[in-house]
PDB file of C-alpha atoms in Angstrom:
ATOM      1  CA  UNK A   8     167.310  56.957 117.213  1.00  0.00           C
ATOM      2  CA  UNK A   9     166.599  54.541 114.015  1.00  0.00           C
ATOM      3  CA  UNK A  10     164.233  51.787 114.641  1.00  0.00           C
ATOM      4  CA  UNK A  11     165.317  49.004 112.656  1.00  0.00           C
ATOM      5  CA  UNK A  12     161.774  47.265 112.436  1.00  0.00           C
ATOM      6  CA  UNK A  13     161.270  50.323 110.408  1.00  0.00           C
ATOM      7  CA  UNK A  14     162.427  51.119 106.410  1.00  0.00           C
ATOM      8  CA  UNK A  15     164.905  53.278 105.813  1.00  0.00           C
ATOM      9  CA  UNK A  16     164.549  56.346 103.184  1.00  0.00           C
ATOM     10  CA  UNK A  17     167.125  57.890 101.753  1.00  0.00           C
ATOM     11  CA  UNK A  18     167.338  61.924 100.948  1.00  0.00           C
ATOM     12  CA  UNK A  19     166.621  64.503 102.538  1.00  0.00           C
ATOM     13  CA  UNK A  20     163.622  67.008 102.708  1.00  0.00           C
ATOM     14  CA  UNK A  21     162.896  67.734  98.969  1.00  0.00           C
ATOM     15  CA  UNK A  22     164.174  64.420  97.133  1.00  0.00           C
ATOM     16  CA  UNK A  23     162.273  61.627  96.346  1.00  0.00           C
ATOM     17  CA  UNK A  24     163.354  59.184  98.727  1.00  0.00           C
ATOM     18  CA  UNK A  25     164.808  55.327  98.098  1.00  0.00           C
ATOM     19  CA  UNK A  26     163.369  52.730 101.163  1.00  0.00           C
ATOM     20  CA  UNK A  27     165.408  49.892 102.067  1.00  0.00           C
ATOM     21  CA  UNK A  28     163.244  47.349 104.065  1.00  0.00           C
ATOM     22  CA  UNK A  29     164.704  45.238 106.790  1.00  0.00           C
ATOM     23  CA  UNK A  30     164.663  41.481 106.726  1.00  0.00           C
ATOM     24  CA  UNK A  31     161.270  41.341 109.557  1.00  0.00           C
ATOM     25  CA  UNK A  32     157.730  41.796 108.772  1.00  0.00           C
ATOM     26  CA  UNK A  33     155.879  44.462 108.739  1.00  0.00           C
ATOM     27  CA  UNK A  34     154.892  45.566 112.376  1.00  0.00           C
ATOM     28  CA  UNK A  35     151.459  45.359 113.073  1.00  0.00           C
ATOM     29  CA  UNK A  36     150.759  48.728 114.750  1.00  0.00           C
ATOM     30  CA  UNK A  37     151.300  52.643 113.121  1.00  0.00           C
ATOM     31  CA  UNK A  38     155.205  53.047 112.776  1.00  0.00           C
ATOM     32  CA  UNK A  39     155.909  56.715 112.925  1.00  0.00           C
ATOM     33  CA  UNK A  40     159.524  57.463 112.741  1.00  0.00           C
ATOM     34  CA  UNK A  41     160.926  61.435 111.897  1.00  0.00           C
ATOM     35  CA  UNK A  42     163.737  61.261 109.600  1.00  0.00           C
ATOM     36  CA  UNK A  43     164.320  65.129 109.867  1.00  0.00           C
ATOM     37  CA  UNK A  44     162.739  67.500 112.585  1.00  0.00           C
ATOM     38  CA  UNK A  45     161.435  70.850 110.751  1.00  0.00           C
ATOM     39  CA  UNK A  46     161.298  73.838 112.887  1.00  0.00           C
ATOM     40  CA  UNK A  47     158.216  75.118 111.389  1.00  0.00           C
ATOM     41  CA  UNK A  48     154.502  75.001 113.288  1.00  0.00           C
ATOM     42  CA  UNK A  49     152.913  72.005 114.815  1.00  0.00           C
ATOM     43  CA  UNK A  50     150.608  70.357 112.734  1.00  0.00           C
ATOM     44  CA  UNK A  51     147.016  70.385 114.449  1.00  0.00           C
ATOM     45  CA  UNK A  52     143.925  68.164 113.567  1.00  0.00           C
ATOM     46  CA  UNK A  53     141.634  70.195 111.933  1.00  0.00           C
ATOM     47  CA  UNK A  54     144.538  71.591 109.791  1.00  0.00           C
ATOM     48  CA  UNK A  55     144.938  71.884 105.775  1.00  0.00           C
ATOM     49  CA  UNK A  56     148.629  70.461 105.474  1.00  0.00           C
ATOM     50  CA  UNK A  57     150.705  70.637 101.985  1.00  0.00           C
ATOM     51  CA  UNK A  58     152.763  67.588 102.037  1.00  0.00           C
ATOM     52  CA  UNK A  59     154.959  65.620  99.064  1.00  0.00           C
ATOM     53  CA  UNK A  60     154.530  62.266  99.595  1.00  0.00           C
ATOM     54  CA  UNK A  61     156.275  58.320  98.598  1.00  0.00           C
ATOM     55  CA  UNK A  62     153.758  55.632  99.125  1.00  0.00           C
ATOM     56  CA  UNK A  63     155.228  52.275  98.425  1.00  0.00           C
ATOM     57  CA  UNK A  64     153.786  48.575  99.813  1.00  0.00           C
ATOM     58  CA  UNK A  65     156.146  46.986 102.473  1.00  0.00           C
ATOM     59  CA  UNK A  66     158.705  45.005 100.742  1.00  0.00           C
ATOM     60  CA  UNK A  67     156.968  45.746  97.591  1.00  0.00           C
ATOM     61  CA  UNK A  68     156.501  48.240  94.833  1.00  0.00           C
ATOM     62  CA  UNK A  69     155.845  52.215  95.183  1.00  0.00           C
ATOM     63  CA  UNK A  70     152.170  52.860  93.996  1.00  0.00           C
ATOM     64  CA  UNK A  71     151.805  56.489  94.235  1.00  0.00           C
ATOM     65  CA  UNK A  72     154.425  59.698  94.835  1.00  0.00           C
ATOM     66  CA  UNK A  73     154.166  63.290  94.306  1.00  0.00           C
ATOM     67  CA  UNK A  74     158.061  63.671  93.527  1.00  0.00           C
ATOM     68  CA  UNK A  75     157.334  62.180  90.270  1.00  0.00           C
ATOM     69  CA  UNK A  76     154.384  64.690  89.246  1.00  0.00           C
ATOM     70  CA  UNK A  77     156.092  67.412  90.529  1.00  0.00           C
ATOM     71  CA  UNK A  78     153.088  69.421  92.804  1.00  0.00           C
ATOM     72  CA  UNK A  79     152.598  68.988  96.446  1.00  0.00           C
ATOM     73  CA  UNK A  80     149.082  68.244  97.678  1.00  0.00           C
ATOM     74  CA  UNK A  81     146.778  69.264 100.375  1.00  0.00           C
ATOM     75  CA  UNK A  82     143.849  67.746 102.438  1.00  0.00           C
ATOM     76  CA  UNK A  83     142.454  68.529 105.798  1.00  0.00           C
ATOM     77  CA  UNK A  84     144.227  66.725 108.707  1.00  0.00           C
ATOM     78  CA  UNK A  85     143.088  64.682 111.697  1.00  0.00           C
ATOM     79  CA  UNK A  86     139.267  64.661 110.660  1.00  0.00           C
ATOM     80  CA  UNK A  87     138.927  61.286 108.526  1.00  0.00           C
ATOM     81  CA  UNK A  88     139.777  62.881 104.919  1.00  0.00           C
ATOM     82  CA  UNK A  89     142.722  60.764 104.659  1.00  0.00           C
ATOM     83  CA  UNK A  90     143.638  57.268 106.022  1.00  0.00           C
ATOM     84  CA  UNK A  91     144.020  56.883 109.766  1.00  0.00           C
ATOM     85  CA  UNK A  92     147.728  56.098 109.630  1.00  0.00           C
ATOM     86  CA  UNK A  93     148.015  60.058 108.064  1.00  0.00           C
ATOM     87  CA  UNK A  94     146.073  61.353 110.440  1.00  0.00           C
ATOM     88  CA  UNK A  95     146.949  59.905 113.456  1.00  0.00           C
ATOM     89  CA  UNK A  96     151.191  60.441 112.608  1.00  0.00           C
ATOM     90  CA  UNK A  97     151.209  63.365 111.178  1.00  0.00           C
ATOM     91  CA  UNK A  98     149.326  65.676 113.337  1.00  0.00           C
ATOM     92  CA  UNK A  99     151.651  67.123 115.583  1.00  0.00           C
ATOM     93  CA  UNK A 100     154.537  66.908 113.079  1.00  0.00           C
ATOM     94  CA  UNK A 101     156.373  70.609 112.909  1.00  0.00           C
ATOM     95  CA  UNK A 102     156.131  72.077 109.276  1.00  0.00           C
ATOM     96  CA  UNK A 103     159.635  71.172 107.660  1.00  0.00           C
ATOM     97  CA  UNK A 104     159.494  67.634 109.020  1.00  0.00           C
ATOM     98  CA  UNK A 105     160.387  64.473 107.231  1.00  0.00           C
ATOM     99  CA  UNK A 106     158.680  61.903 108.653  1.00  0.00           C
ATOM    100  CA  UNK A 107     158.360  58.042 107.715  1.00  0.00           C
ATOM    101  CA  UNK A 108     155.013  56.186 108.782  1.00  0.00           C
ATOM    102  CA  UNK A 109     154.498  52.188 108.417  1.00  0.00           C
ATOM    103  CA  UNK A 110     150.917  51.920 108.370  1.00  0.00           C
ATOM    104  CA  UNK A 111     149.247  48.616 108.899  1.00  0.00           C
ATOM    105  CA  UNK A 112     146.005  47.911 107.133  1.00  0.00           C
ATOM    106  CA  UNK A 113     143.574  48.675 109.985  1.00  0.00           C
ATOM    107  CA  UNK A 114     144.803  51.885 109.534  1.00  0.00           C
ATOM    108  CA  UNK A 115     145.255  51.976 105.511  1.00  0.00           C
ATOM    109  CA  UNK A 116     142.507  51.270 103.483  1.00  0.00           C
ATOM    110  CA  UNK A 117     140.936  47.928 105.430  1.00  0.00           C
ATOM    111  CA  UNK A 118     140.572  44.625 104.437  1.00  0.00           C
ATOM    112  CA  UNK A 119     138.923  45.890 101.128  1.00  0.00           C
ATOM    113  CA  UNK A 120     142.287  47.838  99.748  1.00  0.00           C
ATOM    114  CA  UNK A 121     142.813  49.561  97.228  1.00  0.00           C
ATOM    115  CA  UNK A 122     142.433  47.318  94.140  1.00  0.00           C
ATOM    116  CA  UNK A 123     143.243  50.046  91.320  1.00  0.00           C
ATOM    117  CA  UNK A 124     146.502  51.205  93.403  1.00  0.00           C
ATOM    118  CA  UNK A 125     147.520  47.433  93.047  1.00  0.00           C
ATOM    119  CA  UNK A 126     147.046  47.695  97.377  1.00  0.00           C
ATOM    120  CA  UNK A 127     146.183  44.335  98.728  1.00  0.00           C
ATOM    121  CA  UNK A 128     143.995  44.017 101.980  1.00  0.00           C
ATOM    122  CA  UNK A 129     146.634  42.573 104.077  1.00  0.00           C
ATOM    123  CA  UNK A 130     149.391  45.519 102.795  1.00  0.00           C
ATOM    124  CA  UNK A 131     151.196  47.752 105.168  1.00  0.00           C
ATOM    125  CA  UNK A 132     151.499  50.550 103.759  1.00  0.00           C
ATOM    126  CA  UNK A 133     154.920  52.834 103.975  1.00  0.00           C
ATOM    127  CA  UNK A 134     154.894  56.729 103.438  1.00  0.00           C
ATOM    128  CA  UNK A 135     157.613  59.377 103.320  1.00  0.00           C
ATOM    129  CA  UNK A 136     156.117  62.389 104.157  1.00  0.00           C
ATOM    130  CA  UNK A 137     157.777  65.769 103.858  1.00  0.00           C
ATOM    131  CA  UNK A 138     155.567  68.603 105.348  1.00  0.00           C
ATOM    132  CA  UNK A 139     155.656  71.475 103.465  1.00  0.00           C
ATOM    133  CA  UNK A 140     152.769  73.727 105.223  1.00  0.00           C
ATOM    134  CA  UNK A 141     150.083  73.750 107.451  1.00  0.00           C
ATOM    135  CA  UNK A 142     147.093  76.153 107.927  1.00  0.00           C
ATOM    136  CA  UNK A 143     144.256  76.616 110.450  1.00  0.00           C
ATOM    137  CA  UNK A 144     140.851  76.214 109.076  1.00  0.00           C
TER     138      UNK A 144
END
């Protein structure tokens, strides 16, 4: 079920997605919302996951995107490498999963941001995440 305090991407699994952002502000806690269930294995913390990944600002403009560069990347998952929004909605995600996360800035990078991204301390952040692969450590 859509949750319409949430963007909307479009594409599917693969394609760089589009967001469309409804006419409310950004909700204040981590959105996690999957746009297309994978049937591949559960993401666990602890993990190395191979995502492609949209980032764009809510309401505002995309600041990073693998799509565009053409290479996936990978990180550990779950154990503070990447920003808590990441880690706490994507672990448990199945591999093949598209999933869409609105991240507030508690859970992005703080009050400080992330000046040389053009990321504001007061931004929610908004991911498309497609999971491409996920190993044990």
């Amino acid at each position: 079920m859509a949750d319409n305090t949430l963007p909307t991407a479009s594409g599917s699994f693969g394609d760089k997605p589009v967001l469309t952002f409804p006419d409310t502000p950004a909700p204040t806690e981590l959105g996690v919302q999957v746009i297309s269930q994978g049937t591949g294995e559960l993401v666990e913390s602890g993990d190395d996951i191979e995502v492609n990944y949209y980032g764009q600002v809510w309401g505002g403009r995309m600041f990073d995107n693998s799509y565009d560069r053409g290479s996936s990347i990978s990180f550990p998952i779950g154990v503070g490498a990447v920003i808590g929004g990441w880690d706490e909605g994507l672990v448990g995600q199945a591999v093949g999963s598209r999933v869409l996360l609105s991240i507030p800035p508690h859970l992005g990078y703080g009050e400080r941001g992330m000046p040389q991204a053009g990321i504001g301390g007061t931004d929610t952040l908004v991911f498309v995440v497609d999971i491409i692969g996920t190993t044990s450590r």
